[in-house]
């Protein structure tokens, strides 16, 4: 089975064409502002006459950092399901967690959290508070299917009306 990757960040779900557009836009901004800065320096102009081009240059680098760079990688949240187990990261401040299927005893899917009970008796909670409704439904279905395939006991006690009500408050 291929890895099922669920990206939980709505604000940066850029398609391939979106990434290419951002890269072309950033490259154009960087090239134009760099050439303008160099020409104005060689003409002996004052610093305040090419300050706007410096700001544009920084904006171009900012677009690249947003699209491909360090800040996106640091802040992204995701869930990966595969034959080995579940890997998830729900906060930029915490490292990712990896739980193998052999470690899992039971999975409880609740309204806004998923609780993983391991063989050692340790429970790990995945809070779903800031995730969009469509992603929660997709995630719960996928985890339920994977649990069934890998022989892990699971239960879904989700109250759909409560989930939908809470999700409506977060819908952009």
mmCIF file of C-alpha atoms in Angstrom:
data_model
loop_
_atom_site.group_PDB
_atom_site.id
_atom_site.type_symbol
_atom_site.label_atom_id
_atom_site.label_comp_id
_atom_site.label_asym_id
_atom_site.label_seq_id
_atom_site.Cartn_x
_atom_site.Cartn_y
_atom_site.Cartn_z
ATOM 1 C CA UNK A 1 0.000 0.000 0.000
ATOM 2 C CA UNK A 2 1.183 3.499 -0.765
ATOM 3 C CA UNK A 3 1.442 5.996 2.054
ATOM 4 C CA UNK A 4 -1.710 7.993 2.652
ATOM 5 C CA UNK A 5 -0.634 11.528 3.529
ATOM 6 C CA UNK A 6 -3.204 13.916 4.927
ATOM 7 C CA UNK A 7 -1.907 17.485 5.023
ATOM 8 C CA UNK A 8 -3.781 19.325 7.753
ATOM 9 C CA UNK A 9 -2.781 22.846 6.769
ATOM 10 C CA UNK A 10 -5.463 24.484 4.649
ATOM 11 C CA UNK A 11 -3.552 27.741 4.268
ATOM 12 C CA UNK A 12 -0.672 26.183 2.371
ATOM 13 C CA UNK A 13 -2.266 23.471 0.262
ATOM 14 C CA UNK A 14 -0.679 24.743 -2.918
ATOM 15 C CA UNK A 15 -1.105 22.759 -6.086
ATOM 16 C CA UNK A 16 1.839 22.098 -8.379
ATOM 17 C CA UNK A 17 0.768 24.951 -10.642
ATOM 18 C CA UNK A 18 0.450 27.222 -7.595
ATOM 19 C CA UNK A 19 4.001 26.399 -6.529
ATOM 20 C CA UNK A 20 5.305 27.035 -10.061
ATOM 21 C CA UNK A 21 3.443 30.359 -10.231
ATOM 22 C CA UNK A 22 4.898 31.415 -6.859
ATOM 23 C CA UNK A 23 8.388 30.440 -8.000
ATOM 24 C CA UNK A 24 8.081 32.387 -11.278
ATOM 25 C CA UNK A 25 6.647 35.406 -9.456
ATOM 26 C CA UNK A 26 9.422 35.335 -6.854
ATOM 27 C CA UNK A 27 12.130 34.916 -9.510
ATOM 28 C CA UNK A 28 10.777 37.871 -11.502
ATOM 29 C CA UNK A 29 10.609 40.080 -8.410
ATOM 30 C CA UNK A 30 14.131 39.111 -7.321
ATOM 31 C CA UNK A 31 15.676 39.625 -10.782
ATOM 32 C CA UNK A 32 13.980 42.969 -11.453
ATOM 33 C CA UNK A 33 14.741 44.400 -8.018
ATOM 34 C CA UNK A 34 18.359 43.143 -8.074
ATOM 35 C CA UNK A 35 19.043 44.700 -11.479
ATOM 36 C CA UNK A 36 17.439 47.981 -10.381
ATOM 37 C CA UNK A 37 19.463 48.083 -7.147
ATOM 38 C CA UNK A 38 22.737 47.435 -8.995
ATOM 39 C CA UNK A 39 21.967 50.105 -11.640
ATOM 40 C CA UNK A 40 21.099 52.706 -9.019
ATOM 41 C CA UNK A 41 24.210 51.953 -6.953
ATOM 42 C CA UNK A 42 26.392 52.285 -10.067
ATOM 43 C CA UNK A 43 24.678 55.601 -10.909
ATOM 44 C CA UNK A 44 25.682 56.891 -7.467
ATOM 45 C CA UNK A 45 22.173 57.446 -6.174
ATOM 46 C CA UNK A 46 21.305 57.746 -2.501
ATOM 47 C CA UNK A 47 20.169 54.783 -0.432
ATOM 48 C CA UNK A 48 16.609 56.055 0.011
ATOM 49 C CA UNK A 49 16.118 56.118 -3.774
ATOM 50 C CA UNK A 50 16.387 52.331 -4.037
ATOM 51 C CA UNK A 51 14.924 51.349 -0.666
ATOM 52 C CA UNK A 52 11.694 50.178 -2.342
ATOM 53 C CA UNK A 53 13.662 47.725 -4.504
ATOM 54 C CA UNK A 54 15.310 46.278 -1.383
ATOM 55 C CA UNK A 55 11.868 45.728 0.124
ATOM 56 C CA UNK A 56 10.751 44.039 -3.122
ATOM 57 C CA UNK A 57 13.842 41.824 -3.047
ATOM 58 C CA UNK A 58 13.008 40.703 0.488
ATOM 59 C CA UNK A 59 9.397 40.080 -0.561
ATOM 60 C CA UNK A 60 10.600 37.792 -3.367
ATOM 61 C CA UNK A 61 12.669 35.732 -0.946
ATOM 62 C CA UNK A 62 9.710 35.650 1.431
ATOM 63 C CA UNK A 63 7.497 34.111 -1.290
ATOM 64 C CA UNK A 64 10.088 31.380 -1.861
ATOM 65 C CA UNK A 65 10.405 30.707 1.874
ATOM 66 C CA UNK A 66 6.632 30.463 2.191
ATOM 67 C CA UNK A 67 6.293 28.095 -0.756
ATOM 68 C CA UNK A 68 9.251 25.770 -0.307
ATOM 69 C CA UNK A 69 11.217 26.870 2.665
ATOM 70 C CA UNK A 70 12.057 26.335 6.259
ATOM 71 C CA UNK A 71 9.043 28.069 7.793
ATOM 72 C CA UNK A 72 6.526 25.903 5.936
ATOM 73 C CA UNK A 73 8.360 22.711 6.878
ATOM 74 C CA UNK A 74 8.586 23.828 10.491
ATOM 75 C CA UNK A 75 4.923 24.665 10.838
ATOM 76 C CA UNK A 76 3.222 22.036 8.725
ATOM 77 C CA UNK A 77 0.889 19.534 10.331
ATOM 78 C CA UNK A 78 0.228 16.133 8.809
ATOM 79 C CA UNK A 79 -0.835 12.525 9.319
ATOM 80 C CA UNK A 80 0.776 9.656 7.387
ATOM 81 C CA UNK A 81 -0.828 6.197 7.346
ATOM 82 C CA UNK A 82 1.063 3.257 5.869
ATOM 83 C CA UNK A 83 1.698 -0.452 6.440
ATOM 84 C CA UNK A 84 4.209 0.290 9.206
ATOM 85 C CA UNK A 85 1.951 2.514 11.309
ATOM 86 C CA UNK A 86 0.800 6.059 11.920
ATOM 87 C CA UNK A 87 3.031 9.121 11.920
ATOM 88 C CA UNK A 88 1.537 12.433 12.914
ATOM 89 C CA UNK A 89 2.531 15.967 13.790
ATOM 90 C CA UNK A 90 -0.176 18.334 14.946
ATOM 91 C CA UNK A 91 1.830 21.237 16.329
ATOM 92 C CA UNK A 92 4.923 23.073 15.115
ATOM 93 C CA UNK A 93 6.337 23.029 18.647
ATOM 94 C CA UNK A 94 6.226 19.250 19.077
ATOM 95 C CA UNK A 95 8.153 16.565 17.204
ATOM 96 C CA UNK A 96 6.287 14.039 15.095
ATOM 97 C CA UNK A 97 5.018 10.848 16.740
ATOM 98 C CA UNK A 98 5.309 7.433 15.137
ATOM 99 C CA UNK A 99 3.181 4.533 16.378
ATOM 100 C CA UNK A 100 3.552 1.153 14.659
ATOM 101 C CA UNK A 101 0.544 -1.121 14.150
ATOM 102 C CA UNK A 102 2.161 -3.818 16.301
ATOM 103 C CA UNK A 103 2.293 -1.386 19.255
ATOM 104 C CA UNK A 104 -1.405 -0.534 19.021
ATOM 105 C CA UNK A 105 -4.007 -2.368 21.056
ATOM 106 C CA UNK A 106 -7.058 -0.172 20.500
ATOM 107 C CA UNK A 107 -7.949 3.065 18.725
ATOM 108 C CA UNK A 108 -10.849 5.202 19.949
ATOM 109 C CA UNK A 109 -12.139 7.795 17.508
ATOM 110 C CA UNK A 110 -14.030 10.511 19.369
ATOM 111 C CA UNK A 111 -15.571 13.801 18.253
ATOM 112 C CA UNK A 112 -12.467 16.016 18.259
ATOM 113 C CA UNK A 113 -9.700 13.605 19.236
ATOM 114 C CA UNK A 114 -8.332 10.168 18.480
ATOM 115 C CA UNK A 115 -6.922 8.113 21.357
ATOM 116 C CA UNK A 116 -4.315 5.421 20.674
ATOM 117 C CA UNK A 117 -3.996 2.722 23.365
ATOM 118 C CA UNK A 118 -0.706 0.834 23.084
ATOM 119 C CA UNK A 119 0.120 -2.681 24.262
ATOM 120 C CA UNK A 120 2.063 -1.221 27.218
ATOM 121 C CA UNK A 121 -1.102 0.599 28.335
ATOM 122 C CA UNK A 122 0.098 4.071 27.379
ATOM 123 C CA UNK A 123 -2.528 6.267 25.755
ATOM 124 C CA UNK A 124 -1.572 8.854 23.165
ATOM 125 C CA UNK A 125 -4.106 11.509 22.155
ATOM 126 C CA UNK A 126 -4.298 13.187 18.779
ATOM 127 C CA UNK A 127 -6.366 16.367 19.232
ATOM 128 C CA UNK A 128 -8.260 17.454 16.156
ATOM 129 C CA UNK A 129 -9.402 20.858 17.390
ATOM 130 C CA UNK A 130 -8.017 23.052 14.605
ATOM 131 C CA UNK A 131 -8.559 20.756 11.645
ATOM 132 C CA UNK A 132 -11.243 21.360 9.035
ATOM 133 C CA UNK A 133 -14.364 19.166 8.978
ATOM 134 C CA UNK A 134 -13.632 17.480 5.631
ATOM 135 C CA UNK A 135 -10.128 16.528 6.796
ATOM 136 C CA UNK A 136 -11.475 15.091 10.072
ATOM 137 C CA UNK A 137 -13.953 12.870 8.213
ATOM 138 C CA UNK A 138 -11.284 11.683 5.751
ATOM 139 C CA UNK A 139 -8.800 11.042 8.571
ATOM 140 C CA UNK A 140 -11.279 9.053 10.661
ATOM 141 C CA UNK A 141 -12.367 6.895 7.731
ATOM 142 C CA UNK A 142 -8.753 6.191 6.778
ATOM 143 C CA UNK A 143 -7.677 5.308 10.318
ATOM 144 C CA UNK A 144 -10.704 3.022 10.709
ATOM 145 C CA UNK A 145 -9.900 1.224 7.433
ATOM 146 C CA UNK A 146 -6.220 0.822 8.354
ATOM 147 C CA UNK A 147 -7.098 -0.502 11.823
ATOM 148 C CA UNK A 148 -9.373 -3.119 10.245
ATOM 149 C CA UNK A 149 -6.659 -4.146 7.760
ATOM 150 C CA UNK A 150 -4.002 -4.458 10.476
ATOM 151 C CA UNK A 151 -6.173 -6.238 13.056
ATOM 152 C CA UNK A 152 -6.326 -3.393 15.565
ATOM 153 C CA UNK A 153 -9.526 -2.979 17.581
ATOM 154 C CA UNK A 154 -11.160 0.390 16.990
ATOM 155 C CA UNK A 155 -14.324 2.233 17.858
ATOM 156 C CA UNK A 156 -15.934 5.406 16.556
ATOM 157 C CA UNK A 157 -18.020 7.310 19.097
ATOM 158 C CA UNK A 158 -18.210 10.491 17.055
ATOM 159 C CA UNK A 159 -21.292 12.618 17.427
ATOM 160 C CA UNK A 160 -21.669 13.929 13.868
ATOM 161 C CA UNK A 161 -23.969 16.813 14.789
ATOM 162 C CA UNK A 162 -21.543 18.027 17.469
ATOM 163 C CA UNK A 163 -18.606 17.646 15.090
ATOM 164 C CA UNK A 164 -20.385 19.569 12.345
ATOM 165 C CA UNK A 165 -21.417 22.307 14.779
ATOM 166 C CA UNK A 166 -17.849 22.782 16.023
ATOM 167 C CA UNK A 167 -16.494 22.628 12.489
ATOM 168 C CA UNK A 168 -18.864 25.359 11.300
ATOM 169 C CA UNK A 169 -17.294 27.739 13.792
ATOM 170 C CA UNK A 170 -13.875 27.165 12.181
ATOM 171 C CA UNK A 171 -14.903 27.172 8.517
ATOM 172 C CA UNK A 172 -13.320 30.105 6.633
#
